[in-house]
Tab-separated table of C-alpha atoms and ligand atoms in Angstrom:
chain	number	residue	atom	x	y	z
A	267	MET	CA	57.864	-53.193	52.570
A	268	SER	CA	55.671	-52.404	55.569
A	269	ALA	CA	52.915	-54.952	54.949
A	270	THR	CA	52.665	-58.452	53.573
A	271	PRO	CA	51.484	-58.146	49.967
A	272	HIS	CA	48.191	-59.800	49.044
A	273	THR	CA	48.352	-62.098	46.056
A	274	SER	CA	44.649	-61.811	45.320
A	275	VAL	CA	41.763	-59.555	46.202
A	276	PRO	CA	39.433	-61.177	48.750
A	277	GLN	CA	36.095	-62.273	47.360
A	278	HIS	CA	33.023	-60.562	48.841
A	279	LEU	CA	29.842	-62.396	48.106
A	280	ASP	CA	27.758	-59.251	48.491
A	281	GLY	CA	30.017	-57.045	46.338
A	282	PRO	CA	29.428	-55.820	42.793
A	283	LEU	CA	29.227	-58.373	39.989
A	284	PRO	CA	32.182	-58.648	37.608
A	285	MET	CA	31.792	-56.411	34.565
A	286	THR	CA	31.166	-58.412	31.403
A	287	LEU	CA	30.620	-57.380	27.789
A	288	PRO	CA	26.831	-57.987	28.013
A	289	ARG	CA	26.643	-55.916	31.230
A	290	LEU	CA	28.560	-53.126	29.531
A	291	ALA	CA	26.198	-53.190	26.548
A	292	GLU	CA	23.273	-53.192	28.980
A	293	ARG	CA	24.653	-50.040	30.616
A	294	LYS	CA	24.489	-48.315	27.251
A	295	CYS	CA	20.914	-49.500	26.648
A	296	LEU	CA	19.837	-48.299	30.099
A	297	GLY	CA	21.632	-44.976	29.675
A	298	GLU	CA	23.745	-45.633	32.782
A	299	PRO	CA	27.140	-43.893	32.446
A	300	ILE	CA	30.183	-46.186	32.244
A	301	VAL	CA	33.201	-45.271	34.356
A	302	MET	CA	36.640	-46.172	33.052
A	303	VAL	CA	40.027	-45.249	34.460
A	304	THR	CA	43.588	-46.238	33.711
A	305	ALA	CA	45.753	-48.164	36.164
A	306	TYR	CA	49.329	-49.358	35.885
A	307	ASP	CA	50.167	-51.285	39.051
A	308	TYR	CA	48.752	-53.191	42.026
A	309	PRO	CA	47.906	-50.191	44.250
A	310	SER	CA	46.235	-48.188	41.459
A	311	ALA	CA	44.220	-51.287	40.546
A	312	GLN	CA	43.100	-51.629	44.167
A	313	VAL	CA	42.046	-47.972	44.165
A	314	ALA	CA	39.996	-48.526	40.992
A	315	GLN	CA	38.454	-51.674	42.489
A	316	GLU	CA	37.517	-49.994	45.765
A	317	ALA	CA	36.195	-46.887	44.008
A	318	GLY	CA	33.834	-49.116	42.025
A	319	VAL	CA	34.839	-48.282	38.458
A	320	ASP	CA	33.466	-50.418	35.620
A	321	VAL	CA	36.419	-50.714	33.246
A	322	VAL	CA	40.150	-50.451	33.928
A	323	LEU	CA	42.530	-49.727	31.069
A	324	VAL	CA	46.219	-50.498	31.383
A	325	GLY	CA	46.889	-47.622	29.016
A	326	ASP	CA	50.114	-47.106	27.142
A	327	SER	CA	49.924	-43.669	28.799
A	328	GLY	CA	51.769	-45.626	31.509
A	329	ALA	CA	54.829	-45.152	29.292
A	330	MET	CA	54.828	-41.545	30.487
A	331	THR	CA	53.025	-41.642	33.835
A	332	VAL	CA	54.913	-44.522	35.443
A	333	LEU	CA	57.874	-45.360	33.184
A	334	GLY	CA	59.022	-41.803	32.489
A	335	TYR	CA	59.219	-42.009	28.690
A	336	PRO	CA	58.554	-38.776	26.773
A	337	SER	CA	55.663	-40.360	24.797
A	338	THR	CA	53.805	-43.647	24.387
A	339	ILE	CA	56.002	-44.701	21.448
A	340	PRO	CA	58.947	-46.380	23.239
A	341	VAL	CA	57.007	-48.663	25.619
A	342	SER	CA	57.463	-52.358	24.797
A	343	THR	CA	54.992	-55.220	24.951
A	344	ASP	CA	56.992	-56.805	27.786
A	345	GLU	CA	56.802	-53.589	29.816
A	346	MET	CA	53.057	-53.300	29.196
A	347	LEU	CA	52.575	-56.949	30.180
A	348	MET	CA	54.383	-56.377	33.466
A	349	LEU	CA	52.125	-53.398	34.256
A	350	ALA	CA	48.989	-55.300	33.198
A	351	SER	CA	49.889	-58.358	35.305
A	352	ALA	CA	50.278	-56.183	38.395
A	353	VAL	CA	46.917	-54.526	37.711
A	354	ARG	CA	45.284	-57.945	37.270
A	355	ARG	CA	46.436	-58.941	40.771
A	356	GLY	CA	44.718	-55.896	42.276
A	357	LEU	CA	41.390	-56.186	40.424
A	358	ARG	CA	38.351	-58.344	40.934
A	359	THR	CA	35.263	-56.921	39.247
A	360	PRO	CA	36.111	-54.257	36.625
A	361	LEU	CA	36.674	-55.343	33.037
A	362	LEU	CA	40.430	-55.259	32.395
A	363	VAL	CA	41.556	-53.892	29.032
A	364	GLY	CA	45.210	-53.986	27.966
A	365	ASP	CA	46.497	-51.369	25.524
A	366	LEU	CA	48.473	-52.830	22.612
A	367	PRO	CA	51.606	-50.668	22.391
A	368	PHE	CA	52.910	-48.990	19.245
A	369	GLY	CA	54.663	-51.490	16.973
A	370	SER	CA	53.061	-54.565	18.510
A	371	TYR	CA	50.085	-55.029	16.165
A	372	GLU	CA	50.330	-52.928	13.017
A	373	ALA	CA	52.523	-55.166	10.843
A	374	SER	CA	50.110	-58.053	10.243
A	375	ASP	CA	47.016	-59.801	11.538
A	376	ALA	CA	49.266	-62.582	12.855
A	377	GLN	CA	51.358	-60.095	14.849
A	378	ALA	CA	48.209	-58.469	16.242
A	379	ILE	CA	46.702	-61.810	17.314
A	380	THR	CA	49.965	-62.993	18.904
A	381	THR	CA	50.311	-59.780	20.928
A	382	ALA	CA	46.650	-59.777	21.959
A	383	GLN	CA	46.948	-63.396	23.099
A	384	ARG	CA	49.924	-62.467	25.303
A	385	PHE	CA	47.823	-59.801	27.038
A	386	VAL	CA	45.131	-62.392	27.761
A	387	LYS	CA	47.338	-65.394	28.597
A	388	GLN	CA	50.260	-63.742	30.396
A	389	ALA	CA	48.610	-60.720	31.995
A	390	GLY	CA	45.038	-61.943	32.461
A	391	CYS	CA	43.413	-59.118	30.481
A	392	ASP	CA	39.773	-59.530	29.463
A	393	ALA	CA	40.176	-57.473	26.288
A	394	VAL	CA	42.686	-55.375	24.373
A	395	LYS	CA	42.593	-51.879	22.886
A	396	LEU	CA	44.218	-50.665	19.701
A	397	GLU	CA	44.421	-47.238	18.090
A	398	ARG	CA	43.253	-45.754	14.765
A	399	GLY	CA	41.076	-46.815	11.895
A	400	GLY	CA	42.801	-47.619	8.596
A	401	THR	CA	44.839	-50.821	8.805
A	402	SER	CA	43.871	-51.198	12.478
A	403	VAL	CA	40.344	-52.119	11.357
A	404	ALA	CA	41.621	-55.366	9.808
A	405	ARG	CA	43.771	-56.010	12.911
A	406	ALA	CA	40.757	-55.491	15.164
A	407	ARG	CA	38.684	-57.878	13.059
A	408	ALA	CA	41.430	-60.518	13.165
A	409	ILE	CA	41.791	-60.294	16.956
A	410	VAL	CA	38.015	-60.470	17.442
A	411	GLN	CA	37.857	-63.510	15.163
A	412	ALA	CA	40.586	-65.096	17.289
A	413	GLY	CA	38.207	-64.794	20.240
A	414	ILE	CA	39.602	-61.746	22.030
A	415	PRO	CA	37.359	-58.701	22.616
A	416	VAL	CA	38.724	-55.466	21.165
A	417	MET	CA	38.148	-51.839	22.119
A	418	GLY	CA	38.822	-49.311	19.344
A	419	HIS	CA	40.256	-45.810	19.816
A	420	VAL	CA	39.843	-42.945	17.335
A	421	GLY	CA	40.172	-39.167	17.241
A	422	LEU	CA	43.448	-38.148	18.854
A	423	THR	CA	45.486	-41.350	18.789
A	424	PRO	CA	48.717	-40.620	20.683
A	425	GLN	CA	50.677	-43.454	19.012
A	426	THR	CA	50.366	-41.569	15.718
A	427	ALA	CA	50.260	-38.030	17.116
A	428	THR	CA	53.132	-36.890	14.879
A	429	ALA	CA	51.191	-37.832	11.753
A	430	LEU	CA	48.146	-36.026	13.184
A	431	GLY	CA	50.101	-32.782	13.618
A	432	GLY	CA	50.785	-33.208	17.341
A	433	TYR	CA	48.705	-33.682	20.480
A	434	ARG	CA	45.736	-31.634	19.332
A	435	ALA	CA	42.001	-32.038	19.052
A	436	GLN	CA	40.833	-33.897	15.950
A	437	GLY	CA	37.682	-33.581	13.855
A	438	ARG	CA	37.549	-29.793	13.866
A	439	THR	CA	36.937	-29.658	10.123
A	440	ALA	CA	34.034	-31.452	8.436
A	441	GLU	CA	36.502	-33.609	6.456
A	442	ARG	CA	38.476	-34.709	9.488
A	443	ALA	CA	35.286	-35.257	11.534
A	444	LEU	CA	34.039	-37.527	8.715
A	445	GLU	CA	37.309	-39.482	8.804
A	446	VAL	CA	36.934	-39.984	12.547
A	447	ALA	CA	33.318	-41.078	12.031
A	448	ARG	CA	34.290	-43.513	9.252
A	449	ASP	CA	37.025	-45.023	11.430
A	450	ALA	CA	34.647	-45.443	14.365
A	451	LEU	CA	31.965	-47.068	12.221
A	452	ALA	CA	34.506	-49.369	10.555
A	453	LEU	CA	35.799	-50.513	13.966
A	454	GLN	CA	32.230	-51.158	15.099
A	455	GLU	CA	31.600	-53.163	11.921
A	456	ALA	CA	34.841	-55.105	12.558
A	457	GLY	CA	33.355	-56.366	15.824
A	458	CYS	CA	34.835	-54.048	18.467
A	459	PHE	CA	32.793	-54.255	21.667
A	460	SER	CA	33.452	-50.603	22.547
A	461	ILE	CA	35.258	-47.562	21.261
A	462	VAL	CA	37.157	-44.637	22.768
A	463	LEU	CA	36.679	-41.183	21.229
A	464	GLU	CA	39.575	-38.945	22.232
A	465	ALA	CA	39.815	-35.157	21.889
A	466	ILE	CA	37.116	-34.425	19.339
A	467	PRO	CA	34.522	-31.640	19.482
A	468	ALA	CA	31.584	-32.470	21.739
A	469	ALA	CA	29.176	-31.681	18.872
A	470	VAL	CA	30.924	-34.176	16.578
A	471	ALA	CA	30.698	-36.908	19.228
A	472	HIS	CA	27.061	-36.005	19.840
A	473	ALA	CA	26.241	-36.288	16.118
A	474	LEU	CA	28.047	-39.630	15.902
A	475	MET	CA	26.409	-41.261	18.917
A	476	PRO	CA	23.165	-42.407	17.209
A	477	ARG	CA	25.307	-44.343	14.664
A	478	LEU	CA	27.277	-46.233	17.302
A	479	GLU	CA	25.536	-49.242	18.789
A	480	ILE	CA	28.512	-50.253	20.931
A	481	PRO	CA	29.396	-48.470	24.206
A	482	VAL	CA	31.343	-45.282	23.479
A	483	ILE	CA	33.830	-44.025	26.046
A	484	GLY	CA	34.881	-40.410	25.749
A	485	ILE	CA	37.991	-38.545	26.801
A	486	GLY	CA	37.790	-34.926	25.738
A	487	ALA	CA	34.742	-35.748	23.597
A	488	GLY	CA	32.031	-34.033	25.632
A	489	ALA	CA	29.171	-35.414	27.662
A	490	ALA	CA	27.169	-37.302	25.034
A	491	THR	CA	29.231	-40.502	25.122
A	492	ASP	CA	28.134	-43.579	27.089
A	493	GLY	CA	31.017	-43.263	29.511
A	494	GLN	CA	34.191	-41.389	30.360
A	495	VAL	CA	37.813	-42.371	30.842
A	496	LEU	CA	40.563	-40.409	32.549
A	497	VAL	CA	44.210	-41.171	33.150
A	498	PHE	CA	44.696	-42.139	36.820
A	499	HIS	CA	47.693	-39.864	37.312
A	500	ASP	CA	45.936	-36.877	35.706
A	501	LEU	CA	42.758	-37.190	37.749
A	502	LEU	CA	44.610	-37.626	41.027
A	503	GLY	CA	47.301	-35.029	40.351
A	504	ILE	CA	50.228	-37.464	40.509
A	505	TYR	CA	51.746	-36.742	37.093
A	506	ASP	CA	53.106	-33.261	36.562
A	507	GLY	CA	53.820	-33.527	32.849
A	508	HIS	CA	51.542	-31.752	30.366
A	509	ALA	CA	47.855	-32.223	31.261
A	510	PRO	CA	45.343	-31.809	28.427
A	511	ARG	CA	42.368	-29.475	28.951
A	512	PHE	CA	39.988	-32.431	29.311
A	513	ALA	CA	41.896	-33.888	32.257
A	514	LYS	CA	39.931	-32.752	35.296
A	515	ARG	CA	41.960	-33.015	38.492
A	516	TYR	CA	40.072	-34.432	41.483
A	517	ALA	CA	42.968	-34.527	43.952
A	518	ASP	CA	46.507	-33.246	44.422
A	519	VAL	CA	48.161	-36.488	45.446
A	520	LYS	CA	51.688	-35.666	44.276
A	521	ALA	CA	51.808	-32.600	46.545
A	522	GLN	CA	50.702	-34.782	49.470
A	523	MET	CA	53.326	-37.412	48.609
A	524	VAL	CA	56.107	-34.822	48.408
A	525	ALA	CA	54.963	-33.273	51.709
A	526	GLY	CA	54.937	-36.712	53.362
A	527	VAL	CA	58.415	-37.671	52.161
A	528	ALA	CA	59.765	-34.197	53.009
A	529	GLU	CA	58.396	-34.480	56.552
A	530	TYR	CA	59.953	-37.931	56.906
A	531	ALA	CA	63.304	-36.550	55.687
A	532	ALA	CA	63.084	-33.662	58.155
A	533	GLU	CA	62.282	-36.016	61.055
A	534	VAL	CA	65.194	-38.332	60.202
A	535	ARG	CA	67.563	-35.374	59.993
A	536	SER	CA	66.349	-33.914	63.286
A	537	ARG	CA	66.334	-37.408	64.935
A	538	ARG	CA	62.610	-37.194	65.691
A	539	PHE	CA	62.077	-40.425	63.721
A	540	PRO	CA	62.132	-43.245	64.680
A	541	GLY	CA	60.496	-42.842	68.069
A	542	PRO	CA	60.250	-45.490	70.820
A	543	GLU	CA	56.899	-46.619	69.379
A	544	HIS	CA	58.651	-47.698	66.146
A	545	ALA	CA	61.337	-49.783	67.896
A	546	TYR	CA	61.433	-53.451	68.992
A	547	SER	CA	62.268	-54.372	72.613
A	548	ILE	CA	64.371	-57.153	74.092
A	549	ASP	CA	64.199	-58.556	77.640
A	550	ASP	CA	66.802	-57.046	79.970
A	551	ASP	CA	68.474	-60.360	80.795
A	552	GLU	CA	68.741	-61.263	77.098
A	553	LEU	CA	70.280	-57.883	76.409
A	554	GLU	CA	72.689	-58.350	79.309
A	555	ARG	CA	73.815	-61.741	77.960
A	556	PHE	CA	74.166	-60.324	74.466
A	557	ARG	CA	76.323	-57.459	75.766
A	558	ALA	CA	78.470	-59.806	77.781
A	559	ASP	CA	79.049	-62.142	74.806
A	560	LEU	CA	79.637	-59.235	72.470
B	1478	LIG	O1	46.732	-44.914	27.114
B	1478	LIG	C1	45.705	-44.398	27.600
B	1478	LIG	O2	45.662	-44.021	28.780
B	1478	LIG	C2	44.548	-44.251	26.740
B	1478	LIG	C3	43.363	-43.521	27.282
B	1478	LIG	C4	43.629	-42.078	27.303
B	1478	LIG	C5	42.123	-43.848	26.536
B	1478	LIG	O3	44.573	-44.692	25.629
């Protein structure tokens, strides 16, 4: 550890205001695009904070990007809570949404409320996200009625990708597009404050937008939505697993990290690191005494 960790982000009186649900709704009304990104730890949260994003999602995509699982299915609530708590410590103004992992909310309303409460109480999340329509609509309603804001997520829902035929775009037939639309409208009616549309044709999202009064965040859903979300590791080029076509890469951070560590390794092996500027000194007489006593 080369620096003392901060336990909280310093408050700046002249900085941006914290994002709230009314401010998010106002963004939609004003037609101002909403920026959402995932984060999974303290440094990625600080990056999101400093970059001025509006909403940070501790996505269960962290199962793959930071925990190395092959899909989002295995990640546990405890693992997600640890990631979300670290993100909380690095954030000040963006709205923090915690993703309810697979198996933590589907069984009953009581299970869904208990898990959502843990994200709020233990990790300091402002809201939670759950996937799918169907039985998730009742779970969303129950969590909202328990006083916790819920973000819905329809279209490609990775937790149930197997049932959807794999990681592929949804809503490419009229029937399936109608199912996606029904799910989105049902989640809105259940009280969700926002909804994610993932991997559906841009024209389907565009046609659906006039029916959705809540802020709609797209990922692979075209440009008509109220905002966009990308996975932190995809947009920065940190994760080298499969990247979907909608994941635009804005940097190549992994290559820079590998180059940095490789250069460090080369300097250690060639004894060019550490140099005198990285070493501590001791007064000559103290060193003399130490040598004599040694
Ligand atoms: O887990 C995640 O990162 C997500 C986003 C892709 C919306 O659900």
